[in-house]
Amino acid sequence: MRQEALASFKRRGMVCRSRGVALALTIGLLVVSVVPVQAQTGAIGGTVVAGKTLRPLAGAQVVLMGTKRGTLTDSNGRFLIPGVAGTTARLQVVMIGYKTETLTVPVGKLDIEVSMQVAAVALNRIVVTGQPGGARAKSIGNSVDVVDAATVASTQPVNNVQDMLDARAPAVSIMRGTGMVGAGSRIRIRGITSFSLSGNPLIYVDGIRVDNESNSGISIQAFGSAVVSRLNDFDPAQIESIQVLKGAAATTLFGTEAARGVINIITKKGAPGATTYNFTIKQGANWFSNPEGRMPTNYWRDPSGNMVALSFADLQKLYGRNIFRTGGLQTYDANVSGGSEVLRYFVAGDLTQNQGAEPNNFKNQFSGRVNLDIQPSSKIHITTSAGYVNSRTELSCEAGCGGAMWDATYSTPAHLPQYECAATGNAYGCGFQLGFRSWTPEAERAMLDYQMVHRFTGSVNLEWKPFKWMTHRLVVGTDLTEEKNPEHLPYLTNDTLIYFWGPYYSKGYTWENLTTHVYRTFDYAGTVDFDVNPHVNSSTSFGLQYYTKHMEFLQAEGDQFSAPGLSTINATATQVGVHGDYEDNFTLGMYGQEQVALNDRLFLTAAVRVDNNSAFGSDFQWVVYPKASLSWVLNEEPAVRRRMPDWIDAFKLRMAYGESGQQPQAFSALRTYEPVTGSQDRPAITPQAVGNPNLGPERVKEIEAGFDAGLFNDRVGAEFTYFHNRTVDGILLRPVPPSSGFPGSQYVNAGEITGHGIEVTVHGSVLNLKNFGWDLAFNVSTNHTKVTKLYGNDTTIVTGSTQYKLGYPANAWFRERAVSATYDPTTGRATNIMCDDGNGGTTPCYGPNGEVLAPRVYMGNTQPTTTGGITSTFMIFSRLQLNTVVDFSLGNRKWDNNLRVRCQIFLTCLENMNPEQYDPALIAGIQSNDILNQWIINDASFAKLREVSLRYTMPASFAQKIGAKRASITIAGRNLHTWSKWTGLDPENMFLGGPTFLEQDNLPQLMQFVTTINVSF
């Protein structure tokens, strides 16, 4: 190199003759010889982001092709490879769930941005299955839905975990109770598979079971529409992904209780690299949209016979201020992450204050999390996860959880001041009701119903790999929840409030329920994995699991405070009493599984699990659950690939059979007694529960089959699943015969329920232009159930207005149906009423003495038969992203109790004022004294514009001006429009405290707008 440089100098006529020139030449030669070396070595660095959202991707593998050198991206998506030779280099970026990217970059460039596109079919994604380390999606014979929670939380207006699941996982139904802030929802996966037991899926967080109660809180003891779900304690901003396993075919290894499905929550972890600081601020508002156009107008005839109407607008004008408010929403979230190859960390904190449309409805919550990843050697990997939640949720549960909704929905002109005072002869206190049904909103809101929660969820996951072919995993953890559920009315000094509450209750009272739930998990699993030969791999897994649940509660009440400002039970004049109890439940299970892989494309799996649970009767010691599955990646078979159309890029065929169970409630098998005070104040006992020593678990047997496909150059992904399940020994809560001497009900194995349906997901890139992209995702699922067997001589199990009847959907609507009648203007009554006889004809509804003659006939499903969602994402100039989500629910009917109460009890509908103008069969139903109620069981199908968000990612140059690496701003709305024929206020709202699917004085789902600013340093 030096000779070439010297020759070059000579050609230019530069001859060194003096000592000074020789020195200069020597320096020049050294410079020339060094510069080429510097040009040959340098660093390469940049950021790896998700192509559509520009979200940094942590843990992506960046490899320098042609060498063994590489690195992983840190928590901010950054990577750096130093000491790269040459002027250009080839990089390969790999991440599970995304297409592999290969690119040529100049050496020395440190601001490379690698945009990774989501793979249409992520066959190498790791999913949780119960065995150590999970399994690759390509090897699993059942469907598993994965929600990219980190992306959803950063781009969409989601308030809780249930919002994240909505419309993003087929066959997962979110059944909302009320629009009050902090209220929970039921989650149902693949419909109803039980007579009486809970349909809640199991919830796992970082490998341990946690409290999955969906309707906790004091309001469950009132009217049941406003309840708190424990699932929503977890902060969406701290979750990386959510995996949903549906049905027994997927959940065999999770054992008893897993028949309703499993939801696995995986929280965020740190990644190797520099420390990253991330801050998020949300500011927004919640409100009851268009109450004037949605709340009913009520009618009344004054003493002179004139009809008087009272609309919501009139009621609010008379009230003198807004009945409902616009509530504020603010969230402050911060997290720190980073680390090295040995130790990685993620530390987060979140503070949320969310106000509802009722002035005393709010949720304030703080949540914190510390996750550590420790890998001292290639053989040992320790993961710790610790989360804490402190929250207070005020549910505004007065008047049956209706609050002001009760008094506004059922308002009456009879309570307008001019009529109320005339009716009472202008006595003291008249005119206070202002048209409201019972009390004014101030009187309703004097009482407080709220829930305070302290919750700790912690786990340690130890993975030991002593040999390349052997892995051991031990998970130990606990989930501790302390609930305080007070109902409190202070000592009242306001004369108006005293008028409504009366002299006794106006002195106040307090009622408290203290509940503690402790879940503990001890889970060991091992796997032996080795190649039998170059074409056959064997993976043998075995596990032992022990789960405990402990619940204890204490409740007490005190009435009448001695003075204002007091709040404790000891400060009341009368203590009603203290009651406490506890219960424990234990599950011990073990399993073995064998998976054989042929050429890493055909996977055959067989497994068996045995369980014992403390709630089983004495005749059921161990229950066996088998499993078998097949997964075949056809596009990797050479013979099949040659015959496969070019537009099919990937195709996996899958099939699975499995069994799982649902345990009875604690003490269900035991005959119990409770202490009482006997004669002469002596201690005694009395029968409490009859028990059932023959009680066994429900068993769900399920088969599913389907395929996953990547199409059109991996631009479209499609998933299809057909499932058929059968519940054997379904458990029913049946009333105990009085002759037994025991009160209450008894759990029995009552019969069988079958269900079947399909699940379809299609997602892909519709347009992918230089400055515009459009991605579309669609999912739909169907579910049809049928009662196929009832033990004994029963053909029907009646549960109020719903029935489990042979040959019909589970828990379906059955009522007498009036089909014709004659209106008699002289009496104002419907006469000659004929009903459906259930065989295509008619029969008189009543006998000569008023007895009901008509049979109850099938009127529809209580559960939706079809659900789904449509998600659309538009990318404009790579920085601007528009997201929309529409979800829908079809095929179910619901009980409109608002209509029933207004028209049949309070008589404030137009039908009551002018019955001659309506169908006589309808009038017959209204006048039937709660018998001919088919007119209030109405279609609750709907489609809802659930989410719209507009997100702008700032250019790097702008973010750098404020010292940040990345910044974005999002403007989003939620619950923006509903399409439905439902006769009530909101087709989603329903009673959550029992089996009846009805809406009554529930606040509709609130419209919400929120602005989010996110900055990373």
PDB file of C-alpha atoms in Angstrom, residues 28-168:
ATOM      1  CA  GLY A  28       2.087  11.912   4.330  1.00  0.00           C
ATOM      2  CA  LEU A  29       2.897   8.248   3.720  1.00  0.00           C
ATOM      3  CA  LEU A  30       1.703   7.348   7.205  1.00  0.00           C
ATOM      4  CA  VAL A  31      -1.554   9.253   6.728  1.00  0.00           C
ATOM      5  CA  VAL A  32      -2.185   7.662   3.353  1.00  0.00           C
ATOM      6  CA  SER A  33      -1.471   4.198   4.747  1.00  0.00           C
ATOM      7  CA  VAL A  34      -3.800   4.655   7.697  1.00  0.00           C
ATOM      8  CA  VAL A  35      -6.827   6.205   5.938  1.00  0.00           C
ATOM      9  CA  PRO A  36      -7.707   3.096   3.917  1.00  0.00           C
ATOM     10  CA  VAL A  37      -7.603   0.989   7.095  1.00  0.00           C
ATOM     11  CA  GLN A  38     -10.081   3.371   8.798  1.00  0.00           C
ATOM     12  CA  ALA A  39     -12.370   3.116   5.814  1.00  0.00           C
ATOM     13  CA  GLN A  40     -12.398  -0.640   6.132  1.00  0.00           C
ATOM     14  CA  THR A  41     -13.656  -0.861   9.753  1.00  0.00           C
ATOM     15  CA  GLY A  42     -16.575   0.886  11.393  1.00  0.00           C
ATOM     16  CA  ALA A  43     -19.873   0.449  13.259  1.00  0.00           C
ATOM     17  CA  ILE A  44     -23.395  -0.205  12.078  1.00  0.00           C
ATOM     18  CA  GLY A  45     -26.374   0.871  14.167  1.00  0.00           C
ATOM     19  CA  GLY A  46     -30.018   1.808  13.977  1.00  0.00           C
ATOM     20  CA  THR A  47     -33.543   0.994  15.069  1.00  0.00           C
ATOM     21  CA  VAL A  48     -35.887  -1.884  14.292  1.00  0.00           C
ATOM     22  CA  VAL A  49     -39.575  -0.895  14.214  1.00  0.00           C
ATOM     23  CA  ALA A  50     -42.902  -2.510  13.355  1.00  0.00           C
ATOM     24  CA  GLY A  51     -43.749  -1.548   9.803  1.00  0.00           C
ATOM     25  CA  LYS A  52     -47.295  -0.305  10.331  1.00  0.00           C
ATOM     26  CA  THR A  53     -47.113   1.279  13.753  1.00  0.00           C
ATOM     27  CA  LEU A  54     -43.439   2.340  13.904  1.00  0.00           C
ATOM     28  CA  ARG A  55     -43.361   0.854  17.403  1.00  0.00           C
ATOM     29  CA  PRO A  56     -39.797  -0.107  18.435  1.00  0.00           C
ATOM     30  CA  LEU A  57     -39.288  -3.867  18.513  1.00  0.00           C
ATOM     31  CA  ALA A  58     -37.255  -5.194  21.424  1.00  0.00           C
ATOM     32  CA  GLY A  59     -35.491  -8.524  21.137  1.00  0.00           C
ATOM     33  CA  ALA A  60     -35.136  -8.609  17.345  1.00  0.00           C
ATOM     34  CA  GLN A  61     -32.031 -10.529  16.227  1.00  0.00           C
ATOM     35  CA  VAL A  62     -29.703  -8.528  13.955  1.00  0.00           C
ATOM     36  CA  VAL A  63     -27.081 -10.714  12.243  1.00  0.00           C
ATOM     37  CA  LEU A  64     -24.095  -9.686  10.117  1.00  0.00           C
ATOM     38  CA  MET A  65     -24.415 -12.116   7.240  1.00  0.00           C
ATOM     39  CA  GLY A  66     -21.366 -14.177   6.382  1.00  0.00           C
ATOM     40  CA  THR A  67     -20.141 -14.004   9.962  1.00  0.00           C
ATOM     41  CA  LYS A  68     -21.165 -15.323  13.359  1.00  0.00           C
ATOM     42  CA  ARG A  69     -21.584 -11.799  14.716  1.00  0.00           C
ATOM     43  CA  GLY A  70     -24.910 -10.332  15.755  1.00  0.00           C
ATOM     44  CA  THR A  71     -26.897  -8.684  18.514  1.00  0.00           C
ATOM     45  CA  LEU A  72     -30.406  -8.195  19.891  1.00  0.00           C
ATOM     46  CA  THR A  73     -32.304  -4.915  19.837  1.00  0.00           C
ATOM     47  CA  ASP A  74     -32.805  -3.220  23.185  1.00  0.00           C
ATOM     48  CA  SER A  75     -36.105  -2.111  24.690  1.00  0.00           C
ATOM     49  CA  ASN A  76     -36.132   0.930  22.406  1.00  0.00           C
ATOM     50  CA  GLY A  77     -35.508  -1.164  19.308  1.00  0.00           C
ATOM     51  CA  ARG A  78     -31.880   0.026  19.023  1.00  0.00           C
ATOM     52  CA  PHE A  79     -28.920  -2.093  17.912  1.00  0.00           C
ATOM     53  CA  LEU A  80     -25.183  -1.514  17.399  1.00  0.00           C
ATOM     54  CA  ILE A  81     -22.548  -3.767  15.777  1.00  0.00           C
ATOM     55  CA  PRO A  82     -19.010  -2.312  16.083  1.00  0.00           C
ATOM     56  CA  GLY A  83     -15.853  -3.207  14.168  1.00  0.00           C
ATOM     57  CA  VAL A  84     -17.418  -4.085  10.811  1.00  0.00           C
ATOM     58  CA  ALA A  85     -14.927  -4.379   7.958  1.00  0.00           C
ATOM     59  CA  GLY A  86     -15.487  -3.099   4.403  1.00  0.00           C
ATOM     60  CA  THR A  87     -17.555  -0.273   3.003  1.00  0.00           C
ATOM     61  CA  THR A  88     -20.925  -2.108   2.954  1.00  0.00           C
ATOM     62  CA  ALA A  89     -22.432  -4.997   4.865  1.00  0.00           C
ATOM     63  CA  ARG A  90     -25.416  -7.342   4.595  1.00  0.00           C
ATOM     64  CA  LEU A  91     -27.730  -7.466   7.598  1.00  0.00           C
ATOM     65  CA  GLN A  92     -30.457  -9.981   8.365  1.00  0.00           C
ATOM     66  CA  VAL A  93     -33.084  -9.041  10.940  1.00  0.00           C
ATOM     67  CA  VAL A  94     -35.182 -11.841  12.433  1.00  0.00           C
ATOM     68  CA  MET A  95     -38.058 -11.663  14.899  1.00  0.00           C
ATOM     69  CA  ILE A  96     -40.781 -14.187  15.642  1.00  0.00           C
ATOM     70  CA  GLY A  97     -44.086 -13.053  14.190  1.00  0.00           C
ATOM     71  CA  TYR A  98     -42.475 -10.850  11.541  1.00  0.00           C
ATOM     72  CA  LYS A  99     -41.069 -11.429   8.087  1.00  0.00           C
ATOM     73  CA  THR A 100     -37.276 -11.736   7.974  1.00  0.00           C
ATOM     74  CA  GLU A 101     -35.669  -8.599   6.522  1.00  0.00           C
ATOM     75  CA  THR A 102     -32.371  -8.604   4.597  1.00  0.00           C
ATOM     76  CA  LEU A 103     -30.693  -5.362   3.564  1.00  0.00           C
ATOM     77  CA  THR A 104     -27.359  -3.895   2.437  1.00  0.00           C
ATOM     78  CA  VAL A 105     -26.136  -0.924   4.465  1.00  0.00           C
ATOM     79  CA  PRO A 106     -23.023   1.295   4.379  1.00  0.00           C
ATOM     80  CA  VAL A 107     -20.504   0.707   7.135  1.00  0.00           C
ATOM     81  CA  GLY A 108     -20.452   3.644   9.516  1.00  0.00           C
ATOM     82  CA  LYS A 109     -24.166   4.417   9.225  1.00  0.00           C
ATOM     83  CA  LEU A 110     -25.692   4.605  12.692  1.00  0.00           C
ATOM     84  CA  ASP A 111     -29.253   5.748  11.916  1.00  0.00           C
ATOM     85  CA  ILE A 112     -30.534   2.760   9.942  1.00  0.00           C
ATOM     86  CA  GLU A 113     -34.267   2.152  10.350  1.00  0.00           C
ATOM     87  CA  VAL A 114     -35.391  -1.397   9.669  1.00  0.00           C
ATOM     88  CA  SER A 115     -39.143  -1.705   9.163  1.00  0.00           C
ATOM     89  CA  MET A 116     -40.465  -5.227   9.787  1.00  0.00           C
ATOM     90  CA  GLN A 117     -43.768  -6.437   8.410  1.00  0.00           C
ATOM     91  CA  VAL A 118     -46.010  -8.781  10.347  1.00  0.00           C
ATOM     92  CA  ALA A 119     -45.916 -12.297   8.934  1.00  0.00           C
ATOM     93  CA  ALA A 120     -49.257 -13.495   7.603  1.00  0.00           C
ATOM     94  CA  VAL A 121     -48.798 -16.781   9.496  1.00  0.00           C
ATOM     95  CA  ALA A 122     -46.356 -16.691  12.425  1.00  0.00           C
ATOM     96  CA  LEU A 123     -45.576 -20.401  12.604  1.00  0.00           C
ATOM     97  CA  ASN A 124     -42.444 -19.867  14.697  1.00  0.00           C
ATOM     98  CA  ARG A 125     -44.182 -17.778  17.352  1.00  0.00           C
ATOM     99  CA  ILE A 126     -43.840 -19.237  20.857  1.00  0.00           C
ATOM    100  CA  VAL A 127     -47.155 -19.841  22.595  1.00  0.00           C
ATOM    101  CA  VAL A 128     -47.893 -21.025  26.127  1.00  0.00           C
ATOM    102  CA  THR A 129     -49.235 -24.578  26.245  1.00  0.00           C
ATOM    103  CA  GLY A 130     -48.435 -25.844  29.739  1.00  0.00           C
ATOM    104  CA  GLN A 131     -45.089 -27.385  28.839  1.00  0.00           C
ATOM    105  CA  PRO A 132     -41.691 -25.790  29.609  1.00  0.00           C
ATOM    106  CA  GLY A 133     -40.816 -22.810  27.477  1.00  0.00           C
ATOM    107  CA  GLY A 134     -44.023 -23.036  25.487  1.00  0.00           C
ATOM    108  CA  ALA A 135     -44.100 -24.393  21.954  1.00  0.00           C
ATOM    109  CA  ARG A 136     -43.772 -23.136  18.417  1.00  0.00           C
ATOM    110  CA  ALA A 137     -47.107 -22.375  16.780  1.00  0.00           C
ATOM    111  CA  LYS A 138     -46.282 -24.716  13.892  1.00  0.00           C
ATOM    112  CA  SER A 139     -46.230 -27.731  16.237  1.00  0.00           C
ATOM    113  CA  ILE A 140     -49.621 -27.119  17.893  1.00  0.00           C
ATOM    114  CA  GLY A 141     -52.741 -28.857  16.641  1.00  0.00           C
ATOM    115  CA  ASN A 142     -55.241 -26.385  18.104  1.00  0.00           C
ATOM    116  CA  SER A 143     -55.928 -22.716  17.510  1.00  0.00           C
ATOM    117  CA  VAL A 144     -54.296 -20.085  19.707  1.00  0.00           C
ATOM    118  CA  ASP A 145     -55.140 -16.398  19.354  1.00  0.00           C
ATOM    119  CA  VAL A 146     -52.402 -13.902  20.161  1.00  0.00           C
ATOM    120  CA  VAL A 147     -53.198 -10.247  20.839  1.00  0.00           C
ATOM    121  CA  ASP A 148     -50.277  -7.855  20.374  1.00  0.00           C
ATOM    122  CA  ALA A 149     -51.150  -5.987  23.548  1.00  0.00           C
ATOM    123  CA  ALA A 150     -48.163  -3.629  23.402  1.00  0.00           C
ATOM    124  CA  THR A 151     -49.241  -2.336  19.982  1.00  0.00           C
ATOM    125  CA  VAL A 152     -52.917  -2.119  20.913  1.00  0.00           C
ATOM    126  CA  ALA A 153     -52.180  -0.158  24.091  1.00  0.00           C
ATOM    127  CA  SER A 154     -49.944   2.305  22.237  1.00  0.00           C
ATOM    128  CA  THR A 155     -52.334   2.997  19.357  1.00  0.00           C
ATOM    129  CA  GLN A 156     -55.896   2.378  20.546  1.00  0.00           C
ATOM    130  CA  PRO A 157     -58.175   3.928  23.225  1.00  0.00           C
ATOM    131  CA  VAL A 158     -58.320   0.912  25.548  1.00  0.00           C
ATOM    132  CA  ASN A 159     -59.038   1.367  29.235  1.00  0.00           C
ATOM    133  CA  ASN A 160     -58.525  -2.186  30.483  1.00  0.00           C
ATOM    134  CA  VAL A 161     -57.653  -5.738  29.495  1.00  0.00           C
ATOM    135  CA  GLN A 162     -61.202  -6.555  28.418  1.00  0.00           C
ATOM    136  CA  ASP A 163     -61.096  -3.688  25.919  1.00  0.00           C
ATOM    137  CA  MET A 164     -57.912  -5.185  24.466  1.00  0.00           C
ATOM    138  CA  LEU A 165     -59.613  -8.528  23.831  1.00  0.00           C
ATOM    139  CA  ASP A 166     -62.751  -7.054  22.321  1.00  0.00           C
ATOM    140  CA  ALA A 167     -63.019  -7.790  18.551  1.00  0.00           C
ATOM    141  CA  ARG A 168     -59.424  -9.057  18.415  1.00  0.00           C
TER     142      ARG A 168
END
